[in-house]
Amino acid sequence: MIGRGLERALGILAVIGLVTGLYTGFLYAPPDAVQGEVQRIMYLHVPLILVSYFAFFVVFVTSILYLARRCERHDAIAHSSAEIGVLFTALAIAAGSIWGRPTWGTWWTWDARLTTTTILLLIFIGYLMLRALVDDPSRGATFGAVLGIIGFLDVPIIHMSVVWWRTLHQPASVLRPGPSTVAPDMQVALYTNLAAFVLLYGYFLVKRVRLEKARWELIRLRMEGAA
Amino acid sequence: MGADPAEDGGGGVNPWPYILAAYLLAAVGLLCYLLSVSRRTKAMVAQIATLRRFSKDTMR
């Protein structure tokens, strides 16, 4: 019952956060001095990609915990978080591509950050395929945990890609040392949307973990039936 | 000549179709995922209930 209450509370808070995020992104924050109105896509793109990094960090931590303790709950969280991370990364790439057309003049370029982010997406699509292909749930969980840990190592590479290579993508403006380069009104919109997407991630995670627990329960019942 | 750079992104392009496309795509993607998780959970719970009923019947 606590799970249901938490799920409902997170859902309500996420909707409130997203509506507030839309208000701050479209009405409160001014248009960018250089990019103009199209910069408003950043209030979607940046929170989506930051929350996807967080989702893959959760996969990393819970995968280590699963390998150490062999607890189903950790695997359920890792598997669920990977699926949500894939969704958020795909949407962040799509939003970035739509922003790139009027700003850079192209939908796509093989820039270091775009390429490493695409590699991250492909690694975790592979993770989900692996989980779907392995019949034995505990073997699938072990293989998934190993891939989840290795896959996460791409996240720091993505973050540092704008420092290590000369890229078209601008340097970090949120996760960076020193003061932010974002104007205060724009920071309000950015952080409101970031909070909203964190809440949405939490809501999706609670819902998806419930599905994962049901899957484990179904497997157990089938094994009992077969025995 | 053309729109103000602050409105059009500096390229003479109307930015609003791009903005709407990005937000609509995200909204559709997130809603579809939510529906998919709800449907899968319902199907899984129904299968669990069927199996439990079946195992009870066979126990009798």
mmCIF file of N, CA and C in Angstrom, chain A residues 38-148:
data_model
loop_
_atom_site.group_PDB
_atom_site.id
_atom_site.type_symbol
_atom_site.label_atom_id
_atom_site.label_comp_id
_atom_site.label_asym_id
_atom_site.label_seq_id
_atom_site.Cartn_x
_atom_site.Cartn_y
_atom_site.Cartn_z
ATOM 1 N N VAL A 38 14.065 29.299 -30.186
ATOM 2 C CA VAL A 38 14.327 27.863 -30.341
ATOM 3 C C VAL A 38 15.106 27.279 -29.152
ATOM 4 N N GLN A 39 15.756 28.166 -28.396
ATOM 5 C CA GLN A 39 16.514 27.714 -27.215
ATOM 6 C C GLN A 39 15.580 27.088 -26.172
ATOM 7 N N ARG A 40 14.259 27.358 -26.259
ATOM 8 C CA ARG A 40 13.303 26.787 -25.288
ATOM 9 C C ARG A 40 13.298 25.249 -25.351
ATOM 10 N N ILE A 41 13.763 24.696 -26.449
ATOM 11 C CA ILE A 41 13.868 23.222 -26.541
ATOM 12 C C ILE A 41 14.863 22.709 -25.494
ATOM 13 N N MET A 42 15.803 23.567 -25.063
ATOM 14 C CA MET A 42 16.796 23.150 -24.059
ATOM 15 C C MET A 42 16.160 22.824 -22.711
ATOM 16 N N TYR A 43 14.981 23.413 -22.422
ATOM 17 C CA TYR A 43 14.301 23.111 -21.145
ATOM 18 C C TYR A 43 13.721 21.698 -21.163
ATOM 19 N N LEU A 44 13.720 21.087 -22.329
ATOM 20 C CA LEU A 44 13.295 19.696 -22.472
ATOM 21 C C LEU A 44 14.535 18.796 -22.635
ATOM 22 N N HIS A 45 15.408 19.196 -23.547
ATOM 23 C CA HIS A 45 16.584 18.386 -23.910
ATOM 24 C C HIS A 45 17.537 18.169 -22.719
ATOM 25 N N VAL A 46 17.886 19.241 -22.013
ATOM 26 C CA VAL A 46 18.875 19.138 -20.921
ATOM 27 C C VAL A 46 18.330 18.284 -19.759
ATOM 28 N N PRO A 47 17.106 18.549 -19.232
ATOM 29 C CA PRO A 47 16.609 17.669 -18.162
ATOM 30 C C PRO A 47 16.503 16.211 -18.593
ATOM 31 N N LEU A 48 16.069 15.965 -19.839
ATOM 32 C CA LEU A 48 15.940 14.575 -20.299
ATOM 33 C C LEU A 48 17.291 13.860 -20.264
ATOM 34 N N ILE A 49 18.335 14.516 -20.768
ATOM 35 C CA ILE A 49 19.633 13.834 -20.820
ATOM 36 C C ILE A 49 20.246 13.707 -19.420
ATOM 37 N N LEU A 50 20.059 14.728 -18.563
ATOM 38 C CA LEU A 50 20.616 14.632 -17.201
ATOM 39 C C LEU A 50 19.927 13.516 -16.406
ATOM 40 N N VAL A 51 18.601 13.409 -16.567
ATOM 41 C CA VAL A 51 17.878 12.350 -15.845
ATOM 42 C C VAL A 51 18.250 10.974 -16.416
ATOM 43 N N SER A 52 18.534 10.921 -17.713
ATOM 44 C CA SER A 52 18.957 9.621 -18.265
ATOM 45 C C SER A 52 20.331 9.223 -17.710
ATOM 46 N N TYR A 53 21.229 10.178 -17.522
ATOM 47 C CA TYR A 53 22.521 9.875 -16.871
ATOM 48 C C TYR A 53 22.254 9.297 -15.474
ATOM 49 N N PHE A 54 21.328 9.931 -14.763
ATOM 50 C CA PHE A 54 20.994 9.491 -13.411
ATOM 51 C C PHE A 54 20.406 8.068 -13.448
ATOM 52 N N ALA A 55 19.533 7.828 -14.448
ATOM 53 C CA ALA A 55 18.911 6.500 -14.583
ATOM 54 C C ALA A 55 19.998 5.437 -14.797
ATOM 55 N N PHE A 56 21.001 5.742 -15.617
ATOM 56 C CA PHE A 56 22.067 4.770 -15.868
ATOM 57 C C PHE A 56 23.009 4.651 -14.659
ATOM 58 N N PHE A 57 23.106 5.711 -13.874
ATOM 59 C CA PHE A 57 23.877 5.633 -12.620
ATOM 60 C C PHE A 57 23.174 4.675 -11.649
ATOM 61 N N VAL A 58 21.844 4.752 -11.624
ATOM 62 C CA VAL A 58 21.061 3.826 -10.785
ATOM 63 C C VAL A 58 21.282 2.387 -11.259
ATOM 64 N N VAL A 59 21.332 2.188 -12.591
ATOM 65 C CA VAL A 59 21.616 0.848 -13.139
ATOM 66 C C VAL A 59 22.985 0.382 -12.644
ATOM 67 N N PHE A 60 23.957 1.275 -12.711
ATOM 68 C CA PHE A 60 25.340 0.969 -12.297
ATOM 69 C C PHE A 60 25.383 0.519 -10.828
ATOM 70 N N VAL A 61 24.782 1.313 -9.954
ATOM 71 C CA VAL A 61 24.827 1.019 -8.505
ATOM 72 C C VAL A 61 24.054 -0.260 -8.187
ATOM 73 N N THR A 62 22.833 -0.383 -8.718
ATOM 74 C CA THR A 62 22.014 -1.558 -8.381
ATOM 75 C C THR A 62 22.576 -2.834 -9.022
ATOM 76 N N SER A 63 23.290 -2.686 -10.149
ATOM 77 C CA SER A 63 23.922 -3.858 -10.769
ATOM 78 C C SER A 63 25.060 -4.364 -9.889
ATOM 79 N N ILE A 64 25.855 -3.453 -9.342
ATOM 80 C CA ILE A 64 26.929 -3.849 -8.414
ATOM 81 C C ILE A 64 26.313 -4.544 -7.201
ATOM 82 N N LEU A 65 25.236 -3.940 -6.676
ATOM 83 C CA LEU A 65 24.568 -4.516 -5.497
ATOM 84 C C LEU A 65 24.008 -5.901 -5.820
ATOM 85 N N TYR A 66 23.461 -6.058 -7.056
ATOM 86 C CA TYR A 66 22.918 -7.375 -7.422
ATOM 87 C C TYR A 66 24.030 -8.425 -7.463
ATOM 88 N N LEU A 67 25.167 -8.063 -8.065
ATOM 89 C CA LEU A 67 26.269 -9.030 -8.157
ATOM 90 C C LEU A 67 26.812 -9.389 -6.772
ATOM 91 N N ALA A 68 26.763 -8.410 -5.851
ATOM 92 C CA ALA A 68 27.283 -8.649 -4.503
ATOM 93 C C ALA A 68 26.307 -9.459 -3.649
ATOM 94 N N ARG A 69 24.999 -9.160 -3.776
ATOM 95 C CA ARG A 69 24.027 -9.768 -2.851
ATOM 96 C C ARG A 69 23.015 -10.714 -3.482
ATOM 97 N N ARG A 70 22.924 -10.708 -4.816
ATOM 98 C CA ARG A 70 21.973 -11.563 -5.559
ATOM 99 C C ARG A 70 20.532 -11.332 -5.092
ATOM 100 N N CYS A 71 20.189 -10.092 -4.882
ATOM 101 C CA CYS A 71 18.842 -9.744 -4.420
ATOM 102 C C CYS A 71 17.993 -9.329 -5.633
ATOM 103 N N GLU A 72 16.812 -9.961 -5.786
ATOM 104 C CA GLU A 72 15.920 -9.691 -6.925
ATOM 105 C C GLU A 72 15.528 -8.224 -7.023
ATOM 106 N N ARG A 73 15.375 -7.587 -5.862
ATOM 107 C CA ARG A 73 14.920 -6.185 -5.848
ATOM 108 C C ARG A 73 15.915 -5.283 -6.581
ATOM 109 N N HIS A 74 17.208 -5.537 -6.357
ATOM 110 C CA HIS A 74 18.228 -4.714 -7.030
ATOM 111 C C HIS A 74 18.173 -4.906 -8.535
ATOM 112 N N ASP A 75 17.958 -6.168 -8.951
ATOM 113 C CA ASP A 75 17.862 -6.428 -10.390
ATOM 114 C C ASP A 75 16.618 -5.770 -10.973
ATOM 115 N N ALA A 76 15.514 -5.820 -10.229
ATOM 116 C CA ALA A 76 14.264 -5.205 -10.709
ATOM 117 C C ALA A 76 14.469 -3.701 -10.924
ATOM 118 N N ILE A 77 15.172 -3.057 -9.994
ATOM 119 C CA ILE A 77 15.420 -1.617 -10.123
ATOM 120 C C ILE A 77 16.349 -1.341 -11.308
ATOM 121 N N ALA A 78 17.410 -2.168 -11.445
ATOM 122 C CA ALA A 78 18.369 -1.968 -12.543
ATOM 123 C C ALA A 78 17.683 -2.112 -13.901
ATOM 124 N N HIS A 79 16.923 -3.182 -14.061
ATOM 125 C CA HIS A 79 16.236 -3.448 -15.336
ATOM 126 C C HIS A 79 15.250 -2.308 -15.650
ATOM 127 N N SER A 80 14.485 -1.888 -14.643
ATOM 128 C CA SER A 80 13.486 -0.827 -14.832
ATOM 129 C C SER A 80 14.155 0.494 -15.172
ATOM 130 N N SER A 81 15.218 0.808 -14.443
ATOM 131 C CA SER A 81 15.906 2.089 -14.654
ATOM 132 C C SER A 81 16.556 2.138 -16.041
ATOM 133 N N ALA A 82 17.068 0.986 -16.512
ATOM 134 C CA ALA A 82 17.681 0.937 -17.847
ATOM 135 C C ALA A 82 16.638 1.251 -18.917
ATOM 136 N N GLU A 83 15.441 0.688 -18.749
ATOM 137 C CA GLU A 83 14.380 0.914 -19.748
ATOM 138 C C GLU A 83 13.988 2.397 -19.780
ATOM 139 N N ILE A 84 13.848 3.002 -18.611
ATOM 140 C CA ILE A 84 13.476 4.421 -18.551
ATOM 141 C C ILE A 84 14.630 5.277 -19.106
ATOM 142 N N GLY A 85 15.862 4.883 -18.791
ATOM 143 C CA GLY A 85 17.035 5.608 -19.309
ATOM 144 C C GLY A 85 17.076 5.597 -20.824
ATOM 145 N N VAL A 86 16.738 4.452 -21.427
ATOM 146 C CA VAL A 86 16.711 4.345 -22.898
ATOM 147 C C VAL A 86 15.656 5.300 -23.465
ATOM 148 N N LEU A 87 14.479 5.305 -22.842
ATOM 149 C CA LEU A 87 13.405 6.202 -23.313
ATOM 150 C C LEU A 87 13.860 7.662 -23.245
ATOM 151 N N PHE A 88 14.402 8.064 -22.101
ATOM 152 C CA PHE A 88 14.807 9.459 -21.901
ATOM 153 C C PHE A 88 15.972 9.840 -22.839
ATOM 154 N N THR A 89 16.917 8.923 -23.044
ATOM 155 C CA THR A 89 18.046 9.221 -23.944
ATOM 156 C C THR A 89 17.546 9.389 -25.378
ATOM 157 N N ALA A 90 16.658 8.490 -25.805
ATOM 158 C CA ALA A 90 16.124 8.571 -27.177
ATOM 159 C C ALA A 90 15.393 9.893 -27.374
ATOM 160 N N LEU A 91 14.591 10.288 -26.384
ATOM 161 C CA LEU A 91 13.843 11.558 -26.504
ATOM 162 C C LEU A 91 14.797 12.755 -26.466
ATOM 163 N N ALA A 92 15.855 12.662 -25.641
ATOM 164 C CA ALA A 92 16.834 13.767 -25.565
ATOM 165 C C ALA A 92 17.563 13.915 -26.899
ATOM 166 N N ILE A 93 17.937 12.793 -27.531
ATOM 167 C CA ILE A 93 18.614 12.854 -28.836
ATOM 168 C C ILE A 93 17.658 13.447 -29.880
ATOM 169 N N ALA A 94 16.396 13.005 -29.852
ATOM 170 C CA ALA A 94 15.413 13.517 -30.826
ATOM 171 C C ALA A 94 15.206 15.024 -30.636
ATOM 172 N N ALA A 95 15.055 15.460 -29.382
ATOM 173 C CA ALA A 95 14.848 16.897 -29.109
ATOM 174 C C ALA A 95 16.089 17.693 -29.528
ATOM 175 N N GLY A 96 17.271 17.152 -29.263
ATOM 176 C CA GLY A 96 18.514 17.825 -29.648
ATOM 177 C C GLY A 96 18.636 17.945 -31.158
ATOM 178 N N SER A 97 18.206 16.890 -31.844
ATOM 179 C CA SER A 97 18.257 16.895 -33.304
ATOM 180 C C SER A 97 17.304 17.951 -33.881
ATOM 181 N N ILE A 98 16.113 18.037 -33.305
ATOM 182 C CA ILE A 98 15.126 19.035 -33.762
ATOM 183 C C ILE A 98 15.662 20.451 -33.501
ATOM 184 N N TRP A 99 16.339 20.635 -32.365
ATOM 185 C CA TRP A 99 16.947 21.942 -32.041
ATOM 186 C C TRP A 99 18.113 22.231 -33.008
ATOM 187 N N GLY A 100 18.855 21.210 -33.379
ATOM 188 C CA GLY A 100 20.033 21.380 -34.232
ATOM 189 C C GLY A 100 19.708 21.882 -35.631
ATOM 190 N N ARG A 101 18.532 21.498 -36.162
ATOM 191 C CA ARG A 101 18.192 21.882 -37.546
ATOM 192 C C ARG A 101 18.144 23.410 -37.727
ATOM 193 N N PRO A 102 17.367 24.146 -36.911
ATOM 194 C CA PRO A 102 17.382 25.604 -37.120
ATOM 195 C C PRO A 102 18.629 26.296 -36.551
ATOM 196 N N THR A 103 19.353 25.650 -35.618
ATOM 197 C CA THR A 103 20.485 26.313 -34.963
ATOM 198 C C THR A 103 21.807 26.016 -35.669
ATOM 199 N N TRP A 104 22.073 24.745 -35.925
ATOM 200 C CA TRP A 104 23.322 24.351 -36.582
ATOM 201 C C TRP A 104 23.152 24.205 -38.101
ATOM 202 N N GLY A 105 21.874 24.137 -38.539
ATOM 203 C CA GLY A 105 21.607 23.940 -39.964
ATOM 204 C C GLY A 105 21.635 22.483 -40.373
ATOM 205 N N THR A 106 21.652 21.579 -39.388
ATOM 206 C CA THR A 106 21.641 20.140 -39.714
ATOM 207 C C THR A 106 20.903 19.359 -38.622
ATOM 208 N N TRP A 107 20.241 18.267 -39.048
ATOM 209 C CA TRP A 107 19.546 17.411 -38.068
ATOM 210 C C TRP A 107 20.557 16.598 -37.271
ATOM 211 N N TRP A 108 21.690 16.252 -37.911
ATOM 212 C CA TRP A 108 22.631 15.338 -37.256
ATOM 213 C C TRP A 108 24.044 15.593 -37.736
ATOM 214 N N THR A 109 25.013 15.454 -36.836
ATOM 215 C CA THR A 109 26.414 15.494 -37.224
ATOM 216 C C THR A 109 27.158 14.509 -36.326
ATOM 217 N N TRP A 110 28.246 13.918 -36.835
ATOM 218 C CA TRP A 110 28.976 12.925 -36.029
ATOM 219 C C TRP A 110 29.950 13.632 -35.085
ATOM 220 N N ASP A 111 29.393 14.518 -34.299
ATOM 221 C CA ASP A 111 30.098 15.249 -33.250
ATOM 222 C C ASP A 111 30.398 14.271 -32.097
ATOM 223 N N ALA A 112 31.489 14.529 -31.335
ATOM 224 C CA ALA A 112 31.901 13.586 -30.282
ATOM 225 C C ALA A 112 30.790 13.336 -29.265
ATOM 226 N N ARG A 113 30.108 14.405 -28.825
ATOM 227 C CA ARG A 113 29.081 14.196 -27.799
ATOM 228 C C ARG A 113 27.876 13.455 -28.359
ATOM 229 N N LEU A 114 27.465 13.812 -29.561
ATOM 230 C CA LEU A 114 26.310 13.137 -30.173
ATOM 231 C C LEU A 114 26.624 11.657 -30.410
ATOM 232 N N THR A 115 27.844 11.405 -30.860
ATOM 233 C CA THR A 115 28.232 10.018 -31.151
ATOM 234 C C THR A 115 28.307 9.183 -29.867
ATOM 235 N N THR A 116 28.961 9.732 -28.832
ATOM 236 C CA THR A 116 29.085 8.960 -27.585
ATOM 237 C C THR A 116 27.708 8.755 -26.924
ATOM 238 N N THR A 117 26.809 9.735 -27.082
ATOM 239 C CA THR A 117 25.453 9.571 -26.526
ATOM 240 C C THR A 117 24.699 8.483 -27.294
ATOM 241 N N THR A 118 24.887 8.444 -28.608
ATOM 242 C CA THR A 118 24.245 7.401 -29.416
ATOM 243 C C THR A 118 24.792 6.025 -29.024
ATOM 244 N N ILE A 119 26.098 5.966 -28.748
ATOM 245 C CA ILE A 119 26.701 4.689 -28.305
ATOM 246 C C ILE A 119 26.046 4.253 -26.984
ATOM 247 N N LEU A 120 25.832 5.220 -26.076
ATOM 248 C CA LEU A 120 25.176 4.908 -24.790
ATOM 249 C C LEU A 120 23.790 4.317 -25.031
ATOM 250 N N LEU A 121 23.041 4.955 -25.944
ATOM 251 C CA LEU A 121 21.693 4.471 -26.267
ATOM 252 C C LEU A 121 21.757 3.046 -26.816
ATOM 253 N N LEU A 122 22.703 2.795 -27.719
ATOM 254 C CA LEU A 122 22.825 1.465 -28.322
ATOM 255 C C LEU A 122 23.244 0.413 -27.289
ATOM 256 N N ILE A 123 24.152 0.801 -26.369
ATOM 257 C CA ILE A 123 24.580 -0.147 -25.317
ATOM 258 C C ILE A 123 23.362 -0.588 -24.496
ATOM 259 N N PHE A 124 22.523 0.391 -24.113
ATOM 260 C CA PHE A 124 21.399 0.030 -23.248
ATOM 261 C C PHE A 124 20.218 -0.577 -24.010
ATOM 262 N N ILE A 125 20.132 -0.328 -25.329
ATOM 263 C CA ILE A 125 19.156 -1.085 -26.135
ATOM 264 C C ILE A 125 19.629 -2.548 -26.155
ATOM 265 N N GLY A 126 20.949 -2.726 -26.289
ATOM 266 C CA GLY A 126 21.532 -4.071 -26.238
ATOM 267 C C GLY A 126 21.253 -4.738 -24.901
ATOM 268 N N TYR A 127 21.351 -3.960 -23.817
ATOM 269 C CA TYR A 127 21.060 -4.466 -22.464
ATOM 270 C C TYR A 127 19.628 -5.007 -22.414
ATOM 271 N N LEU A 128 18.674 -4.223 -22.942
ATOM 272 C CA LEU A 128 17.264 -4.635 -22.896
ATOM 273 C C LEU A 128 17.033 -5.875 -23.769
ATOM 274 N N MET A 129 17.729 -5.929 -24.920
ATOM 275 C CA MET A 129 17.600 -7.099 -25.797
ATOM 276 C C MET A 129 18.150 -8.343 -25.108
ATOM 277 N N LEU A 130 19.290 -8.170 -24.434
ATOM 278 C CA LEU A 130 19.905 -9.280 -23.704
ATOM 279 C C LEU A 130 18.955 -9.806 -22.633
ATOM 280 N N ARG A 131 18.334 -8.875 -21.897
ATOM 281 C CA ARG A 131 17.404 -9.263 -20.836
ATOM 282 C C ARG A 131 16.206 -10.021 -21.401
ATOM 283 N N ALA A 132 15.776 -9.610 -22.608
ATOM 284 C CA ALA A 132 14.619 -10.257 -23.218
ATOM 285 C C ALA A 132 14.984 -11.628 -23.800
ATOM 286 N N LEU A 133 16.239 -11.795 -24.202
ATOM 287 C CA LEU A 133 16.645 -13.029 -24.898
ATOM 288 C C LEU A 133 16.997 -14.186 -23.960
ATOM 289 N N VAL A 134 17.529 -13.858 -22.760
ATOM 290 C CA VAL A 134 17.962 -14.930 -21.849
ATOM 291 C C VAL A 134 16.752 -15.445 -21.062
ATOM 292 N N ASP A 135 16.473 -16.745 -21.194
ATOM 293 C CA ASP A 135 15.287 -17.334 -20.548
ATOM 294 C C ASP A 135 15.439 -17.444 -19.035
ATOM 295 N N ASP A 136 16.623 -17.896 -18.592
ATOM 296 C CA ASP A 136 16.843 -18.078 -17.151
ATOM 297 C C ASP A 136 16.954 -16.698 -16.477
ATOM 298 N N PRO A 137 16.000 -16.340 -15.589
ATOM 299 C CA PRO A 137 15.999 -14.973 -15.038
ATOM 300 C C PRO A 137 17.259 -14.608 -14.245
ATOM 301 N N SER A 138 17.835 -15.586 -13.491
ATOM 302 C CA SER A 138 19.017 -15.223 -12.696
ATOM 303 C C SER A 138 20.259 -15.062 -13.580
ATOM 304 N N ARG A 139 20.338 -15.853 -14.678
ATOM 305 C CA ARG A 139 21.457 -15.669 -15.618
ATOM 306 C C ARG A 139 21.292 -14.335 -16.356
ATOM 307 N N GLY A 140 20.068 -14.043 -16.759
ATOM 308 C CA GLY A 140 19.780 -12.772 -17.440
ATOM 309 C C GLY A 140 20.143 -11.596 -16.553
ATOM 310 N N ALA A 141 19.821 -11.720 -15.262
ATOM 311 C CA ALA A 141 20.129 -10.654 -14.310
ATOM 312 C C ALA A 141 21.644 -10.475 -14.157
ATOM 313 N N THR A 142 22.376 -11.586 -14.123
ATOM 314 C CA THR A 142 23.844 -11.507 -13.977
ATOM 315 C C THR A 142 24.474 -10.875 -15.219
ATOM 316 N N PHE A 143 24.089 -11.364 -16.416
ATOM 317 C CA PHE A 143 24.629 -10.797 -17.662
ATOM 318 C C PHE A 143 24.277 -9.306 -17.747
ATOM 319 N N GLY A 144 23.026 -9.003 -17.395
ATOM 320 C CA GLY A 144 22.560 -7.618 -17.440
ATOM 321 C C GLY A 144 23.352 -6.721 -16.496
ATOM 322 N N ALA A 145 23.642 -7.255 -15.297
ATOM 323 C CA ALA A 145 24.389 -6.470 -14.311
ATOM 324 C C ALA A 145 25.782 -6.122 -14.830
ATOM 325 N N VAL A 146 26.442 -7.111 -15.467
ATOM 326 C CA VAL A 146 27.795 -6.874 -16.007
ATOM 327 C C VAL A 146 27.731 -5.810 -17.115
ATOM 328 N N LEU A 147 26.753 -5.971 -18.030
ATOM 329 C CA LEU A 147 26.619 -5.001 -19.126
ATOM 330 C C LEU A 147 26.210 -3.622 -18.599
ATOM 331 N N GLY A 148 25.367 -3.590 -17.576
ATOM 332 C CA GLY A 148 24.929 -2.317 -16.983
ATOM 333 C C GLY A 148 26.088 -1.544 -16.376
#
